[in-house]
Amino acid sequence: MTNKQAEPSLFIILGGTGDLSRGKLLPAIGRLAVDGRIAENCQVLGVARDIRHDDASFRRLASDAMAASGLQPDEIAGLCNSRLHYQTIGNGEAADYLALGARIENIERQNSLPARRTFYLAIPTAALGDTLSGLGRAGLNHSGGWVRIVIEKPFGHDLQSARELVGVVREHFDEHQVYRIDHYLGKETVQNLIVFRFGNPIFESLWNRDRIDSVQISVSEEVGIGTRAGYYDRSGALRDMVQNHLTQLLTLLAMEVPPVIGAESVRYEKVKVLRSIAPILRGEVVFGQYEEGKIRGQTVPGYRDENGVPADSGTETFVALKLEIMNWRWQGVPFYLRTGKRMPRRITRIGVRFKNAPVCMFEVEGACVVRPNTLLLTLQPDEGFSLHIGVKKPGSASDVEQIPLAFRYSDIFDAMPDAYQTLVLDVLKGDQTLFVHSDEVLESWKLYDPLLRQEKKVYPYAAGTWGPAEAGHLAISERVLFETF
Ligand code: BG6
C-alpha cells in the first residue's frame, strides 16, 4: 500500500504456463514494469511440468499474454527479451527441486541479484502440499535475502482441511513469509473502504449500533459457472464466495479502528470481528440453485444442465444469510450477506441503512414519507458511492423524495489498476496488509463449517432473477440495493 518502487528480486511462478499466470500474473508484471513500479533488474522465472518449453517459448507465451491485456509490444520488449526465464519442475521429484534451486542461483548470479525470492504458487489446490514440501526439503524456503510464498484461494475445503493446509505451510514457512491472496482485497474500491471509514470521521462517528439499522453486502454475478463445473460442483457459493470474499468485505466494514494501517494491526482487528460473530442460525441461511432463465433477453441453461454438472446436483449457486456481530459496536445490527450466479446483472454493492427518525414529521395521507438514509458503496462495476437523503419535492406540501449524493470513480479518475497488479506489487514490497492471515482463514471456516455439515435445502430460482423468493427476508431491499444511481 506504499508508493515506493519494489527492489530487485526474482519472481518465480510455479504454474508459469497456466491460466492464472497468462491471464493475470504476467500481465500484472508487464504493467508494473512499464509503469516503473518494479526495479529494472527484477527477473521472472516461469516454472511448470512441461518439458517442451524453454526460455524462448516462455518469452513468446508471456509476450502474447501481456499483449492480450493491452500492453504494446515495444513497451514490453525489454522485459520479454531478457528478463523472463523458464525451468521445468518435471515430476516434482527431490532432484527437480534441487535443479530449480541451481537455476535460481544461476539467474541471480548472472544478474547480480541478492537472494530475494517470491514463489507464486499458481497451481491447483491438490498440488499445494507436495509443492510446499518440495520447496522446503530443497532448502528453498530460506535464502541469504528473503523468501516469500504466495498462495491462492481456496485455503481449504472446510475447517479440518484448512487446519491441515495451515499446518503444511507452517512446517516449512513462517507466517511473515506467507501471502494468501483474496483478490477482492486487491480491488481499489475494497481498499477504499478503509479510507472511507478512517479518512472521513463524519462516517466513523455514525458507524455503530446507535445509528445503523442494518448492513447488506451483496455480490451478484451475471455469469454462470462456465467451464469450471469440476471445481464448482464440489465447492458451491458458500465456499467459493462467502467464506472468503464476502467475509473479507464484512471484516473491513465492521472492524474497530486499528492503531495504524499496517498488516499486523489491520489483520488483528479483522480477526476480532470474526471471533465476535454469533453462530449462524439455520433459519437465517437460504441456499439457491439457478434454473433455466433469461438474461438480457438470452435464454441460459439451468445449473444442472451445465457441462460437467451431475443432473441431480445439490450444489448451491446462491446464498443469503444473516450474521450478528456480538460486540459493543454492532450488537443487534443484522449483517446480510448475499451472493449468486446468473443474477440479472453483475454488481457488488454494500448497502448501509441508517436508523429512521424516532418520530415521523412528514406524512402524506397518513403515511410517513421519510425513508431511512442509505449509503451505497458500489465496488464494481461503475465504482462509486451514493448517500441517499430526503429532499422536499418542490411544489408539494410535504412530499419527500430520496435523492442520491453520488460519486463515480470514472468521472474523476483514470482506469483502475487490476487487483493483481496491486497484490503482486505488495508482495514484492513485503507489505502483508492486503493478504489473509492464517488466523483469519481458520476463524472464517469455524463460522461456516457447521453450515457445511447440516443437511441443506436448496431452492430453485430462475436465471435472470435476484435469487429464490425464500431469501426475501434476508435482505434490505432489492430496490435500494440494485437500482442504478
Ligand atoms: C472467484 C470465484 O474467486 O471470484 C468465482 O471463484 C467468481 O466463482 C469470482 O466468479 C468473482 O470475482 P470478480 O472479481 O469477478 O468479482
Tab-separated table of C-alpha atoms and ligand atoms in Angstrom, residues 153 183-184 187 219 221 223 228 231-232 240-241 244-245 341 346 348 380, ligand 1:
chain	number	residue	atom	x	y	z
A	153	LYS	CA	-7.650	-19.470	-2.545
A	183	HIS	CA	-8.210	-10.961	-4.931
A	184	TYR	CA	-11.080	-8.855	-3.537
A	187	LYS	CA	-9.596	-4.140	-5.697
A	219	VAL	CA	-22.070	-9.808	-4.748
A	221	GLU	CA	-22.779	-12.204	-10.828
A	223	VAL	CA	-22.033	-15.316	-15.279
A	228	ARG	CA	-15.458	-24.801	-14.036
A	231	TYR	CA	-14.256	-27.328	-9.213
A	232	TYR	CA	-17.551	-25.549	-8.624
A	240	ASP	CA	-16.400	-20.112	-3.360
A	241	MET	CA	-17.547	-16.617	-2.397
A	244	ASN	CA	-13.558	-15.605	1.609
A	245	HIS	CA	-14.568	-12.563	-0.484
A	341	LYS	CA	-24.564	-16.586	-10.070
A	346	ARG	CA	-23.128	-8.021	-12.232
A	348	THR	CA	-21.070	-5.816	-5.989
A	380	GLN	CA	-17.962	-2.968	-9.162
B	1	BG6	C1	-13.608	-16.143	-7.716
B	1	BG6	C2	-14.667	-17.208	-7.721
B	1	BG6	O1	-12.843	-16.218	-6.553
B	1	BG6	O2	-14.251	-14.871	-7.773
B	1	BG6	C3	-15.539	-17.089	-8.960
B	1	BG6	O3	-14.035	-18.484	-7.716
B	1	BG6	C4	-16.120	-15.705	-9.060
B	1	BG6	O4	-16.587	-18.051	-8.937
B	1	BG6	C5	-15.021	-14.655	-8.941
B	1	BG6	O5	-16.766	-15.591	-10.316
B	1	BG6	C6	-15.627	-13.278	-8.840
B	1	BG6	O6	-14.593	-12.334	-8.912
B	1	BG6	P1	-14.850	-10.885	-9.510
B	1	BG6	O7	-13.545	-10.186	-9.326
B	1	BG6	O8	-15.269	-11.067	-10.937
B	1	BG6	O9	-15.957	-10.291	-8.683
